[in-house]
CSV table of C-alpha atoms and ligand atoms in Angstrom, one decimal:
chain,number,residue,atom,x,y,z
W,1149,UNK,CA,39.8,-52.6,271.5
W,1150,UNK,CA,42.2,-53.1,268.6
W,1151,UNK,CA,40.8,-51.3,265.5
W,1152,UNK,CA,42.0,-51.6,261.9
W,1153,UNK,CA,42.2,-48.4,260.1
W,1154,UNK,CA,42.7,-47.6,256.3
W,1155,UNK,CA,46.1,-48.6,254.3
W,1156,UNK,CA,45.4,-45.8,252.0
W,1157,UNK,CA,41.8,-45.0,250.9
W,1158,UNK,CA,40.3,-43.4,253.9
W,1159,UNK,CA,36.9,-44.9,253.0
W,1160,UNK,CA,38.3,-48.3,253.7
W,1161,UNK,CA,37.0,-48.3,257.2
W,1162,UNK,CA,34.0,-50.2,258.7
W,1163,UNK,CA,30.8,-48.7,260.0
W,1164,UNK,CA,31.5,-50.4,263.4
W,1165,UNK,CA,35.3,-49.0,263.6
W,1166,UNK,CA,33.5,-45.6,263.0
W,1167,UNK,CA,31.0,-46.1,265.8
W,1168,UNK,CA,33.9,-47.4,268.1
W,1169,UNK,CA,36.3,-44.3,267.3
W,1170,UNK,CA,33.3,-42.1,268.0
W,1171,UNK,CA,32.4,-43.6,271.1
W,1172,UNK,CA,36.0,-43.8,272.2
W,1173,UNK,CA,37.1,-41.9,275.7
W,1174,UNK,CA,40.7,-42.1,274.3
W,1175,UNK,CA,42.0,-43.4,270.9
W,1176,UNK,CA,45.7,-44.6,271.4
W,1177,UNK,CA,47.4,-44.0,268.2
W,1178,UNK,CA,50.9,-44.9,266.9
W,1179,UNK,CA,50.6,-41.7,264.6
W,1180,UNK,CA,48.4,-39.1,265.9
W,1181,UNK,CA,48.8,-36.8,262.8
W,1182,UNK,CA,48.0,-39.7,260.3
W,1183,UNK,CA,45.0,-40.7,262.6
W,1184,UNK,CA,43.7,-37.1,262.9
W,1185,UNK,CA,43.8,-36.8,259.2
W,1186,UNK,CA,41.4,-40.3,259.3
W,1187,UNK,CA,39.0,-38.8,262.3
W,1188,UNK,CA,38.7,-35.3,260.4
W,1189,UNK,CA,37.7,-36.8,257.2
W,1190,UNK,CA,34.8,-38.9,259.2
W,1191,UNK,CA,33.8,-35.9,261.5
W,1192,UNK,CA,35.2,-37.9,264.6
W,1193,UNK,CA,36.3,-35.5,267.5
W,1194,UNK,CA,37.5,-38.2,270.1
W,1195,UNK,CA,40.7,-37.6,272.2
W,1196,UNK,CA,44.1,-38.8,270.7
W,1197,UNK,CA,46.9,-40.0,273.0
W,1198,UNK,CA,50.2,-41.2,271.1
W,1199,UNK,CA,51.3,-44.8,271.7
W,1200,UNK,CA,54.6,-45.9,270.1
W,1201,UNK,CA,57.6,-47.8,270.7
W,1202,UNK,CA,59.4,-44.8,272.3
W,1203,UNK,CA,56.8,-44.1,274.9
W,1204,UNK,CA,55.6,-47.5,275.5
W,1205,UNK,CA,56.6,-48.4,278.9
W,1206,UNK,CA,55.0,-45.1,280.2
W,1207,UNK,CA,51.8,-45.4,277.9
W,1208,UNK,CA,51.1,-48.9,279.4
W,1209,UNK,CA,51.2,-47.6,282.9
W,1210,UNK,CA,48.6,-45.0,281.7
W,1211,UNK,CA,46.6,-47.8,280.0
W,1212,UNK,CA,46.2,-49.9,283.1
W,1213,UNK,CA,45.2,-47.0,285.2
W,1214,UNK,CA,42.7,-45.9,282.5
W,1215,UNK,CA,41.5,-49.3,282.2
W,1216,UNK,CA,40.7,-49.7,285.8
W,1217,UNK,CA,38.8,-46.4,286.0
W,1218,UNK,CA,36.9,-47.8,283.4
W,1219,UNK,CA,37.8,-45.7,280.3
W,1220,UNK,CA,36.7,-46.9,276.8
W,1221,UNK,CA,40.0,-47.2,275.1
W,1222,UNK,CA,40.4,-47.9,271.4
W,1223,UNK,CA,43.9,-48.6,269.9
W,1224,UNK,CA,44.8,-47.9,266.2
W,1225,UNK,CA,48.2,-48.3,264.5
W,1226,UNK,CA,49.8,-46.2,261.8
W,1227,UNK,CA,47.5,-47.9,259.2
W,1228,UNK,CA,46.1,-51.4,258.8
W,1229,UNK,CA,45.7,-53.9,261.7
W,1230,UNK,CA,47.4,-53.3,265.0
W,1231,UNK,CA,49.9,-56.1,265.8
W,1232,UNK,CA,50.5,-56.9,262.1
W,1233,UNK,CA,54.2,-55.7,262.0
W,1234,UNK,CA,52.6,-52.9,264.0
W,1235,UNK,CA,52.8,-52.0,267.8
W,1236,UNK,CA,49.7,-53.5,269.5
W,1237,UNK,CA,50.7,-56.8,271.0
W,1238,UNK,CA,52.1,-55.4,274.3
W,1239,UNK,CA,49.0,-53.3,274.6
W,1240,UNK,CA,46.7,-56.1,274.2
W,1241,UNK,CA,48.5,-58.0,277.0
W,1242,UNK,CA,48.5,-55.1,279.2
W,1243,UNK,CA,44.9,-54.9,278.8
W,1244,UNK,CA,44.2,-58.5,279.4
W,1245,UNK,CA,46.2,-58.2,282.5
W,1246,UNK,CA,44.2,-55.4,283.8
W,1247,UNK,CA,41.3,-57.8,283.5
W,1248,UNK,CA,39.7,-55.5,280.5
W,1249,UNK,CA,37.3,-57.2,277.9
W,1250,UNK,CA,39.5,-56.9,274.8
W,1251,UNK,CA,38.1,-57.3,271.0
W,1252,UNK,CA,39.7,-56.5,267.6
W,1253,UNK,CA,37.4,-55.0,265.2
W,1254,UNK,CA,38.4,-56.6,261.7
W,1255,UNK,CA,39.6,-54.4,258.7
W,1256,UNK,CA,42.2,-53.5,256.2
W,1257,UNK,CA,45.8,-55.2,256.4
W,1258,UNK,CA,48.1,-54.8,253.3
W,1259,UNK,CA,49.3,-58.3,252.8
W,1260,UNK,CA,45.9,-59.7,252.2
W,1261,UNK,CA,45.1,-57.4,249.1
W,1262,UNK,CA,48.4,-57.6,247.9
W,1263,UNK,CA,48.0,-61.8,248.0
W,1264,UNK,CA,44.7,-61.7,246.5
W,1265,UNK,CA,45.8,-59.5,243.6
W,1266,UNK,CA,49.1,-61.4,243.1
W,1267,UNK,CA,47.5,-64.5,241.4
W,1268,UNK,CA,49.8,-66.7,243.2
W,1269,UNK,CA,48.7,-69.9,244.6
W,1270,UNK,CA,46.9,-68.9,248.1
W,1271,UNK,CA,45.2,-72.2,249.3
W,1272,UNK,CA,48.1,-71.8,251.7
W,1273,UNK,CA,50.3,-68.8,252.4
W,1274,UNK,CA,52.8,-67.5,255.1
W,1275,UNK,CA,53.2,-64.1,256.2
W,1276,UNK,CA,56.8,-63.1,257.5
W,1277,UNK,CA,56.4,-59.2,258.4
W,1278,UNK,CA,59.6,-57.4,257.4
W,1279,UNK,CA,62.5,-59.2,256.3
W,1280,UNK,CA,65.4,-59.2,258.7
W,1281,UNK,CA,68.1,-56.5,258.4
W,1282,UNK,CA,71.0,-58.5,258.6
W,1283,UNK,CA,72.1,-60.6,255.7
W,1284,UNK,CA,72.7,-63.9,257.5
W,1285,UNK,CA,69.2,-63.7,259.3
W,1286,UNK,CA,67.5,-62.6,255.8
W,1287,UNK,CA,69.2,-65.4,253.9
W,1288,UNK,CA,68.1,-68.1,256.5
W,1289,UNK,CA,64.6,-66.8,256.4
W,1290,UNK,CA,64.3,-66.7,252.7
W,1291,UNK,CA,65.7,-70.1,252.4
W,1292,UNK,CA,63.3,-71.5,255.2
W,1293,UNK,CA,60.2,-69.8,253.5
W,1294,UNK,CA,60.9,-70.5,249.9
W,1295,UNK,CA,61.4,-74.1,250.7
W,1296,UNK,CA,57.8,-74.7,251.8
W,1297,UNK,CA,55.0,-75.4,249.2
W,1298,UNK,CA,53.2,-72.0,249.5
W,1299,UNK,CA,53.5,-68.5,248.8
W,1300,UNK,CA,55.6,-66.2,250.9
W,1301,UNK,CA,54.4,-62.7,251.8
W,1302,UNK,CA,56.7,-60.0,252.9
W,1303,UNK,CA,56.5,-56.3,253.6
W,1304,UNK,CA,59.7,-54.6,252.1
W,1305,UNK,CA,60.8,-51.0,251.9
W,1306,UNK,CA,61.5,-49.5,248.3
W,1307,UNK,CA,65.0,-48.9,249.4
W,1308,UNK,CA,65.8,-52.4,250.1
W,1309,UNK,CA,63.7,-54.2,247.6
W,1310,UNK,CA,66.5,-54.2,244.8
W,1311,UNK,CA,68.8,-55.9,247.2
W,1312,UNK,CA,66.2,-58.3,248.4
W,1313,UNK,CA,65.4,-59.6,245.1
W,1314,UNK,CA,68.9,-59.7,243.8
W,1315,UNK,CA,69.9,-61.8,246.8
W,1316,UNK,CA,67.1,-64.1,246.2
W,1317,UNK,CA,68.3,-64.7,242.6
W,1318,UNK,CA,71.8,-65.5,244.0
W,1319,UNK,CA,70.3,-67.8,246.1
W,1320,UNK,CA,68.7,-69.5,243.3
W,1321,UNK,CA,65.1,-68.4,243.3
W,1322,UNK,CA,65.3,-66.2,240.1
W,1323,UNK,CA,62.7,-68.2,238.3
W,1324,UNK,CA,60.1,-68.0,241.2
W,1325,UNK,CA,56.9,-66.2,240.2
W,1326,UNK,CA,56.7,-63.2,242.2
W,1327,UNK,CA,54.7,-60.0,242.9
W,1328,UNK,CA,55.4,-56.6,244.1
W,1329,UNK,CA,52.2,-54.7,245.2
W,1330,UNK,CA,52.7,-51.0,245.8
W,1331,UNK,CA,50.7,-48.2,247.2
W,1332,UNK,CA,47.7,-50.6,247.5
W,1333,UNK,CA,44.3,-48.3,247.9
W,1334,UNK,CA,46.2,-45.3,246.8
W,1335,UNK,CA,46.2,-42.9,243.5
W,1336,UNK,CA,49.5,-45.0,242.5
W,1337,UNK,CA,48.3,-48.6,243.3
W,1338,UNK,CA,50.4,-50.9,240.9
W,1339,UNK,CA,51.1,-54.7,241.1
W,1340,UNK,CA,53.9,-55.7,238.9
W,1341,UNK,CA,54.2,-59.5,238.2
W,1342,UNK,CA,57.1,-61.3,236.9
W,1343,UNK,CA,59.7,-63.9,238.1
W,1344,UNK,CA,62.0,-62.8,241.0
W,1345,UNK,CA,64.8,-62.1,238.2
W,1346,UNK,CA,62.6,-60.2,236.2
W,1347,UNK,CA,61.5,-58.0,239.0
W,1348,UNK,CA,65.0,-57.7,240.1
W,1349,UNK,CA,66.2,-56.5,236.7
W,1350,UNK,CA,63.1,-54.0,236.7
W,1351,UNK,CA,63.8,-52.6,239.9
W,1352,UNK,CA,67.4,-52.0,239.6
W,1353,UNK,CA,66.9,-49.5,236.9
W,1354,UNK,CA,63.2,-48.2,237.9
W,1355,UNK,CA,63.3,-48.3,241.8
W,1356,UNK,CA,59.6,-48.4,243.1
W,1357,UNK,CA,58.3,-45.8,245.5
W,1358,UNK,CA,55.9,-45.8,248.2
W,1359,UNK,CA,54.5,-49.0,250.4
W,1360,UNK,CA,55.3,-52.4,249.3
W,1361,UNK,CA,54.4,-56.0,249.6
W,1362,UNK,CA,56.4,-58.7,248.2
W,1363,UNK,CA,54.9,-62.0,247.1
W,1364,UNK,CA,57.0,-64.8,246.1
W,1365,UNK,CA,55.1,-68.3,244.7
W,1366,UNK,CA,56.1,-72.0,245.6
W,1367,UNK,CA,58.3,-73.9,243.3
W,1368,UNK,CA,55.9,-75.1,240.6
W,1369,UNK,CA,58.7,-78.0,239.7
W,1370,UNK,CA,57.9,-77.5,236.1
W,1371,UNK,CA,60.2,-76.0,233.4
W,1372,UNK,CA,62.4,-74.6,236.2
W,1373,UNK,CA,66.0,-75.5,237.1
W,1374,UNK,CA,66.0,-76.8,240.7
W,1375,UNK,CA,67.3,-74.1,243.2
W,1376,UNK,CA,70.6,-75.7,243.6
W,1377,UNK,CA,71.0,-75.5,239.6
W,1378,UNK,CA,71.0,-72.0,239.9
W,1379,UNK,CA,73.8,-71.9,242.8
W,1380,UNK,CA,75.8,-74.5,240.6
W,1381,UNK,CA,75.4,-72.1,237.3
W,1382,UNK,CA,76.6,-69.0,239.2
W,1383,UNK,CA,79.4,-71.1,240.4
W,1384,UNK,CA,80.2,-71.8,236.9
W,1385,UNK,CA,80.0,-68.3,235.6
W,1386,UNK,CA,82.2,-67.2,238.5
W,1387,UNK,CA,84.8,-69.8,237.7
W,1388,UNK,CA,84.7,-68.6,234.0
W,1389,UNK,CA,85.2,-65.0,235.1
W,1390,UNK,CA,87.9,-65.9,237.4
W,1391,UNK,CA,89.7,-67.2,234.3
W,1392,UNK,CA,89.3,-64.0,232.6
W,1393,UNK,CA,86.0,-64.4,230.6
W,1394,UNK,CA,83.7,-61.3,230.7
W,1395,UNK,CA,80.6,-61.8,232.7
W,1396,UNK,CA,78.1,-61.5,229.9
W,1397,UNK,CA,79.8,-63.9,227.8
W,1398,UNK,CA,80.2,-66.3,231.0
W,1399,UNK,CA,76.7,-66.1,231.5
W,1400,UNK,CA,75.5,-66.7,227.8
W,1401,UNK,CA,77.9,-69.8,227.8
W,1402,UNK,CA,76.6,-71.4,231.0
W,1403,UNK,CA,72.9,-70.6,230.2
W,1404,UNK,CA,73.3,-72.2,226.8
W,1405,UNK,CA,75.1,-75.4,228.0
W,1406,UNK,CA,72.7,-75.9,231.5
W,1407,UNK,CA,69.6,-74.6,229.5
W,1408,UNK,CA,68.7,-71.8,232.0
W,1409,UNK,CA,67.1,-68.2,231.6
W,1410,UNK,CA,69.9,-66.1,230.5
W,1411,UNK,CA,68.5,-63.1,232.4
W,1412,UNK,CA,67.8,-64.8,235.5
W,1413,UNK,CA,71.3,-66.2,235.6
W,1414,UNK,CA,73.0,-62.7,234.7
W,1415,UNK,CA,70.9,-61.0,237.7
W,1416,UNK,CA,72.1,-63.8,240.0
W,1417,UNK,CA,75.8,-63.7,239.0
W,1418,UNK,CA,75.7,-60.0,239.1
W,1419,UNK,CA,74.3,-60.1,242.6
W,1420,UNK,CA,77.0,-62.9,243.6
W,1421,UNK,CA,79.7,-60.6,242.2
W,1422,UNK,CA,78.5,-57.5,244.2
W,1423,UNK,CA,78.2,-59.6,247.4
W,1424,UNK,CA,81.8,-60.8,247.1
Q,1694,SAM,N1,49.5,-52.9,260.2
Q,1694,SAM,C1,49.9,-52.8,258.9
Q,1694,SAM,C2,48.9,-54.0,258.1
Q,1694,SAM,O1,48.1,-54.5,258.7
Q,1694,SAM,O2,49.3,-54.0,257.1
Q,1694,SAM,C3,51.3,-53.0,258.7
Q,1694,SAM,C4,52.1,-51.9,259.1
Q,1694,SAM,S1,53.7,-52.0,258.5
Q,1694,SAM,C5,54.7,-50.9,259.8
Q,1694,SAM,C6,53.9,-51.0,257.4
Q,1694,SAM,C7,54.2,-51.9,255.9
Q,1694,SAM,O3,53.0,-52.2,255.4
Q,1694,SAM,C8,54.8,-51.0,255.0
Q,1694,SAM,O4,56.2,-50.7,254.9
Q,1694,SAM,C9,54.3,-52.0,253.4
Q,1694,SAM,O5,55.3,-52.8,253.6
Q,1694,SAM,C10,53.0,-52.4,254.1
Q,1694,SAM,N2,51.9,-51.7,253.8
Q,1694,SAM,C11,51.4,-50.7,254.4
Q,1694,SAM,N3,50.2,-50.0,253.8
Q,1694,SAM,C12,50.5,-50.6,252.5
Q,1694,SAM,C13,49.9,-50.1,251.1
Q,1694,SAM,N4,49.1,-49.4,250.9
Q,1694,SAM,N5,50.4,-50.9,250.0
Q,1694,SAM,C14,51.4,-51.5,250.0
Q,1694,SAM,N6,52.0,-51.8,251.1
Q,1694,SAM,C15,51.6,-51.5,252.4
Protein backbone atom coordinates (compact mmCIF):
# COMPACT_ATOMS: atom_id res chain seq x y z
CA UNK A 1 0.00 0.00 0.00
CA UNK A 2 1.35 3.42 -0.98
CA UNK A 3 0.40 6.08 1.53
CA UNK A 4 0.61 9.86 1.10
CA UNK A 5 1.90 11.79 4.10
CA UNK A 6 1.99 15.53 4.99
CA UNK A 7 4.27 17.95 3.12
CA UNK A 8 4.66 20.09 6.24
CA UNK A 9 1.68 20.33 8.55
CA UNK A 10 1.47 17.01 10.41
CA UNK A 11 -2.31 17.23 10.62
CA UNK A 12 -2.66 17.02 6.83
CA UNK A 13 -3.22 13.29 6.88
CA UNK A 14 -6.38 11.32 6.21
CA UNK A 15 -8.17 9.22 8.82
CA UNK A 16 -7.72 6.22 6.57
CA UNK A 17 -3.97 6.81 6.29
CA UNK A 18 -3.71 6.89 10.10
CA UNK A 19 -5.70 3.62 10.33
CA UNK A 20 -3.47 1.92 7.79
CA UNK A 21 -0.23 3.19 9.34
CA UNK A 22 -1.44 1.90 12.71
CA UNK A 23 -2.39 -1.48 11.25
CA UNK A 24 0.83 -1.94 9.26
CA UNK A 25 3.17 -4.82 10.12
CA UNK A 26 5.97 -2.75 8.62
CA UNK A 27 6.11 0.80 7.31
CA UNK A 28 8.69 1.19 4.54
CA UNK A 29 9.96 4.72 4.83
CA UNK A 30 12.31 6.81 2.73
CA UNK A 31 13.33 8.87 5.77
CA UNK A 32 12.67 6.97 8.98
CA UNK A 33 13.47 9.96 11.20
CA UNK A 34 10.93 12.15 9.47
CA UNK A 35 8.32 9.40 9.45
CA UNK A 36 8.96 8.75 13.15
CA UNK A 37 8.07 12.38 13.89
CA UNK A 38 4.76 11.91 12.07
CA UNK A 39 4.02 8.61 13.80
CA UNK A 40 4.88 9.97 17.24
CA UNK A 41 2.66 12.98 16.64
CA UNK A 42 -0.27 10.63 16.02
CA UNK A 43 0.66 8.07 18.68
CA UNK A 44 1.45 5.27 16.21
CA UNK A 45 3.99 2.61 17.20
CA UNK A 46 4.34 0.48 14.02
CA UNK A 47 7.77 -0.83 12.95
CA UNK A 48 9.74 1.30 10.49
CA UNK A 49 12.10 -0.05 7.85
CA UNK A 50 14.21 2.27 5.73
CA UNK A 51 13.72 2.15 1.97
CA UNK A 52 15.63 4.53 -0.27
CA UNK A 53 17.63 4.57 -3.49
CA UNK A 54 20.83 3.38 -1.78
CA UNK A 55 19.38 0.17 -0.31
CA UNK A 56 16.72 -0.38 -2.93
CA UNK A 57 17.96 -3.69 -4.40
CA UNK A 58 18.27 -5.32 -0.97
CA UNK A 59 14.94 -3.93 0.24
CA UNK A 60 13.08 -5.09 -2.85
CA UNK A 61 14.17 -8.64 -2.00
CA UNK A 62 12.93 -8.14 1.59
CA UNK A 63 9.65 -6.73 0.33
CA UNK A 64 9.01 -9.71 -1.96
CA UNK A 65 9.74 -12.09 0.91
CA UNK A 66 7.52 -10.21 3.36
CA UNK A 67 4.67 -10.03 0.87
CA UNK A 68 4.86 -13.77 0.20
CA UNK A 69 4.65 -14.29 3.99
CA UNK A 70 1.46 -12.20 3.96
CA UNK A 71 2.79 -9.12 5.78
CA UNK A 72 0.78 -5.92 5.63
CA UNK A 73 3.26 -3.37 4.23
CA UNK A 74 2.68 0.37 3.94
CA UNK A 75 5.16 2.51 1.99
CA UNK A 76 5.63 6.22 2.61
CA UNK A 77 8.08 8.65 1.06
CA UNK A 78 9.92 11.52 2.67
CA UNK A 79 6.76 13.62 2.31
CA UNK A 80 3.76 13.84 0.01
CA UNK A 81 2.80 11.08 -2.37
CA UNK A 82 5.18 8.17 -3.00
CA UNK A 83 6.32 7.96 -6.66
CA UNK A 84 5.72 11.69 -7.27
CA UNK A 85 9.37 12.78 -7.73
CA UNK A 86 10.12 10.21 -5.04
CA UNK A 87 10.83 6.48 -4.69
CA UNK A 88 7.83 4.18 -4.88
CA UNK A 89 7.62 3.18 -8.51
CA UNK A 90 9.88 0.12 -8.32
CA UNK A 91 8.38 -0.86 -5.00
CA UNK A 92 4.95 -0.88 -6.59
CA UNK A 93 6.22 -3.07 -9.42
CA UNK A 94 7.88 -5.48 -7.00
CA UNK A 95 4.58 -5.79 -5.12
CA UNK A 96 2.62 -6.35 -8.34
CA UNK A 97 5.13 -9.01 -9.47
CA UNK A 98 4.75 -10.73 -6.10
CA UNK A 99 1.01 -10.90 -6.77
CA UNK A 100 0.16 -8.61 -3.84
CA UNK A 101 -2.99 -6.55 -3.76
CA UNK A 102 -1.85 -2.95 -4.04
CA UNK A 103 -3.63 0.30 -3.42
CA UNK A 104 -2.73 3.96 -2.99
CA UNK A 105 -4.10 6.14 -0.23
CA UNK A 106 -4.65 9.62 -1.68
CA UNK A 107 -3.37 12.63 0.19
CA UNK A 108 -0.95 15.55 0.01
CA UNK A 109 1.42 16.33 -2.83
CA UNK A 110 3.19 19.67 -3.15
CA UNK A 111 2.38 20.44 -6.77
CA UNK A 112 -1.39 20.61 -6.39
CA UNK A 113 -1.72 23.24 -3.63
CA UNK A 114 0.96 25.26 -5.44
CA UNK A 115 -0.99 25.17 -8.68
CA UNK A 116 -4.29 25.95 -6.99
CA UNK A 117 -2.78 28.90 -5.08
CA UNK A 118 -0.93 30.20 -8.13
CA UNK A 119 -4.01 31.64 -9.78
CA UNK A 120 -2.52 30.58 -13.13
CA UNK A 121 -4.72 28.85 -15.72
CA UNK A 122 -5.32 25.30 -14.58
CA UNK A 123 -7.92 23.98 -17.01
CA UNK A 124 -4.88 22.05 -18.21
CA UNK A 125 -1.44 21.78 -16.67
CA UNK A 126 1.66 19.63 -16.89
CA UNK A 127 3.83 18.50 -14.00
CA UNK A 128 7.49 17.86 -14.83
CA UNK A 129 9.07 16.93 -11.49
CA UNK A 130 12.54 18.45 -11.04
CA UNK A 131 14.22 20.43 -13.81
CA UNK A 132 17.08 18.40 -15.33
CA UNK A 133 20.55 19.21 -14.02
CA UNK A 134 22.39 19.61 -17.31
CA UNK A 135 21.87 22.95 -19.04
CA UNK A 136 21.10 21.42 -22.42
CA UNK A 137 18.44 19.10 -21.03
CA UNK A 138 16.97 21.86 -18.90
CA UNK A 139 16.70 24.23 -21.87
CA UNK A 140 15.12 21.54 -24.02
CA UNK A 141 12.55 20.73 -21.35
CA UNK A 142 11.74 24.39 -20.70
CA UNK A 143 11.29 25.13 -24.40
CA UNK A 144 9.09 22.10 -24.93
CA UNK A 145 7.02 22.72 -21.80
CA UNK A 146 6.52 26.43 -22.33
CA UNK A 147 5.44 25.99 -25.94
CA UNK A 148 2.35 24.13 -24.71
CA UNK A 149 -0.93 25.96 -24.05
CA UNK A 150 -0.98 25.08 -20.37
CA UNK A 151 0.63 25.92 -17.06
CA UNK A 152 3.91 24.09 -16.35
CA UNK A 153 4.77 22.98 -12.82
CA UNK A 154 8.23 22.07 -11.51
CA UNK A 155 9.89 21.18 -8.25
CA UNK A 156 13.01 23.28 -7.79
CA UNK A 157 15.71 23.75 -5.17
CA UNK A 158 16.16 27.26 -3.71
CA UNK A 159 19.84 27.15 -4.73
CA UNK A 160 19.07 26.53 -8.38
CA UNK A 161 15.97 28.72 -8.66
CA UNK A 162 17.74 32.04 -9.49
CA UNK A 163 19.73 30.38 -12.30
CA UNK A 164 16.67 28.61 -13.70
CA UNK A 165 14.57 31.78 -13.78
CA UNK A 166 17.38 33.80 -15.37
CA UNK A 167 17.80 31.14 -17.99
CA UNK A 168 14.06 31.20 -18.73
CA UNK A 169 14.40 34.96 -19.29
CA UNK A 170 17.32 34.38 -21.65
CA UNK A 171 15.22 31.88 -23.56
CA UNK A 172 12.55 34.54 -24.05
CA UNK A 173 10.02 33.65 -21.35
CA UNK A 174 10.63 36.63 -19.06
CA UNK A 175 7.16 38.03 -19.69
CA UNK A 176 5.28 34.86 -18.64
CA UNK A 177 3.23 34.94 -15.46
CA UNK A 178 4.86 32.77 -12.82
CA UNK A 179 4.57 31.76 -9.21
CA UNK A 180 7.07 30.55 -6.64
CA UNK A 181 5.22 28.66 -3.90
CA UNK A 182 7.44 27.88 -0.94
CA UNK A 183 7.11 26.05 2.35
CA UNK A 184 3.50 25.13 1.67
CA UNK A 185 1.43 24.23 4.75
CA UNK A 186 4.38 25.27 6.98
CA UNK A 187 4.98 28.27 9.22
CA UNK A 188 6.72 30.29 6.50
CA UNK A 189 4.38 29.46 3.64
CA UNK A 190 4.73 32.08 0.92
CA UNK A 191 3.38 32.49 -2.59
CA UNK A 192 5.32 34.95 -4.75
CA UNK A 193 3.64 36.06 -7.97
CA UNK A 194 4.99 38.04 -10.90
CA UNK A 195 6.45 37.63 -14.34
CA UNK A 196 9.40 35.27 -14.74
CA UNK A 197 11.63 38.34 -15.12
CA UNK A 198 10.24 39.95 -11.95
CA UNK A 199 10.75 36.76 -9.99
CA UNK A 200 14.26 36.34 -11.43
CA UNK A 201 15.11 39.88 -10.33
CA UNK A 202 13.66 39.31 -6.88
CA UNK A 203 15.31 35.97 -6.14
CA UNK A 204 18.67 37.22 -7.40
CA UNK A 205 18.78 39.65 -4.47
CA UNK A 206 16.63 37.76 -1.97
CA UNK A 207 17.07 34.01 -2.48
CA UNK A 208 14.08 32.11 -1.07
CA UNK A 209 14.72 29.30 1.37
CA UNK A 210 12.98 26.00 1.94
CA UNK A 211 11.01 23.79 -0.39
CA UNK A 212 9.78 25.28 -3.63
CA UNK A 213 7.29 24.66 -6.42
CA UNK A 214 7.61 26.78 -9.56
CA UNK A 215 4.60 27.34 -11.82
CA UNK A 216 4.82 29.12 -15.19
CA UNK A 217 1.68 30.16 -17.01
CA UNK A 218 1.02 29.69 -20.73
CA UNK A 219 1.47 32.37 -23.37
CA UNK A 220 -1.48 34.74 -23.19
CA UNK A 221 -0.70 36.31 -26.52
CA UNK A 222 -1.99 39.68 -25.35
CA UNK A 223 0.38 42.56 -24.80
CA UNK A 224 3.47 40.41 -24.66
CA UNK A 225 6.30 40.19 -27.17
CA UNK A 226 6.56 36.83 -28.92
CA UNK A 227 9.24 34.60 -27.41
CA UNK A 228 11.50 34.97 -30.40
CA UNK A 229 11.15 38.74 -29.87
CA UNK A 230 13.01 38.52 -26.56
CA UNK A 231 15.81 36.47 -28.12
CA UNK A 232 16.16 39.00 -30.93
CA UNK A 233 16.14 41.87 -28.42
CA UNK A 234 18.87 40.22 -26.33
CA UNK A 235 20.92 39.67 -29.51
CA UNK A 236 20.57 43.37 -30.26
CA UNK A 237 21.66 44.33 -26.73
CA UNK A 238 24.70 42.05 -27.00
CA UNK A 239 25.54 43.59 -30.35
CA UNK A 240 25.47 47.12 -28.87
CA UNK A 241 27.55 45.98 -25.88
CA UNK A 242 30.15 44.46 -28.22
CA UNK A 243 30.43 47.89 -29.82
CA UNK A 244 31.17 49.43 -26.45
CA UNK A 245 27.74 50.53 -25.15
CA UNK A 246 27.15 49.91 -21.44
CA UNK A 247 24.64 47.13 -20.71
CA UNK A 248 22.05 49.33 -19.00
CA UNK A 249 22.16 51.86 -21.81
CA UNK A 250 21.92 49.18 -24.49
CA UNK A 251 18.93 47.67 -22.70
CA UNK A 252 17.22 51.06 -22.44
CA UNK A 253 17.74 51.77 -26.15
CA UNK A 254 16.55 48.37 -27.36
CA UNK A 255 13.59 48.29 -24.96
CA UNK A 256 12.48 51.73 -26.16
CA UNK A 257 12.91 50.82 -29.83
CA UNK A 258 11.07 47.49 -29.58
CA UNK A 259 8.55 48.55 -26.92
CA UNK A 260 9.59 45.82 -24.50
CA UNK A 261 9.65 45.79 -20.69
CA UNK A 262 13.08 47.15 -19.70
CA UNK A 263 13.45 45.08 -16.55
CA UNK A 264 12.69 41.76 -18.30
CA UNK A 265 15.12 42.60 -21.07
CA UNK A 266 17.83 43.57 -18.58
CA UNK A 267 17.49 40.28 -16.67
CA UNK A 268 17.51 38.28 -19.91
CA UNK A 269 20.56 40.16 -21.22
CA UNK A 270 22.40 39.75 -17.94
CA UNK A 271 21.67 36.03 -17.95
CA UNK A 272 22.98 35.78 -21.55
CA UNK A 273 26.14 37.67 -20.63
CA UNK A 274 26.76 35.36 -17.64
CA UNK A 275 26.14 32.22 -19.67
CA UNK A 276 28.53 33.26 -22.48
N1 LIG B 1 6.52 13.20 -3.16
C1 LIG B 1 6.48 14.63 -2.94
C2 LIG B 1 5.13 15.17 -3.41
O1 LIG B 1 4.20 14.37 -3.59
O2 LIG B 1 5.00 16.38 -3.57
C3 LIG B 1 7.64 15.35 -3.61
C4 LIG B 1 8.99 14.88 -3.15
S1 LIG B 1 10.30 15.72 -3.92
C5 LIG B 1 11.66 14.70 -3.46
C6 LIG B 1 10.54 17.10 -2.86
C7 LIG B 1 10.20 18.40 -3.55
O3 LIG B 1 8.80 18.65 -3.48
C8 LIG B 1 10.84 19.61 -2.87
O4 LIG B 1 12.17 19.80 -3.30
C9 LIG B 1 9.94 20.73 -3.32
O5 LIG B 1 10.24 21.11 -4.64
C10 LIG B 1 8.57 20.02 -3.30
N2 LIG B 1 7.93 20.21 -1.98
C11 LIG B 1 7.78 19.29 -1.02
N3 LIG B 1 7.17 19.82 0.05
C12 LIG B 1 6.93 21.11 -0.24
C13 LIG B 1 6.33 22.20 0.46
N4 LIG B 1 5.86 22.04 1.69
N5 LIG B 1 6.25 23.39 -0.17
C14 LIG B 1 6.73 23.57 -1.42
N6 LIG B 1 7.31 22.57 -2.12
C15 LIG B 1 7.41 21.37 -1.54
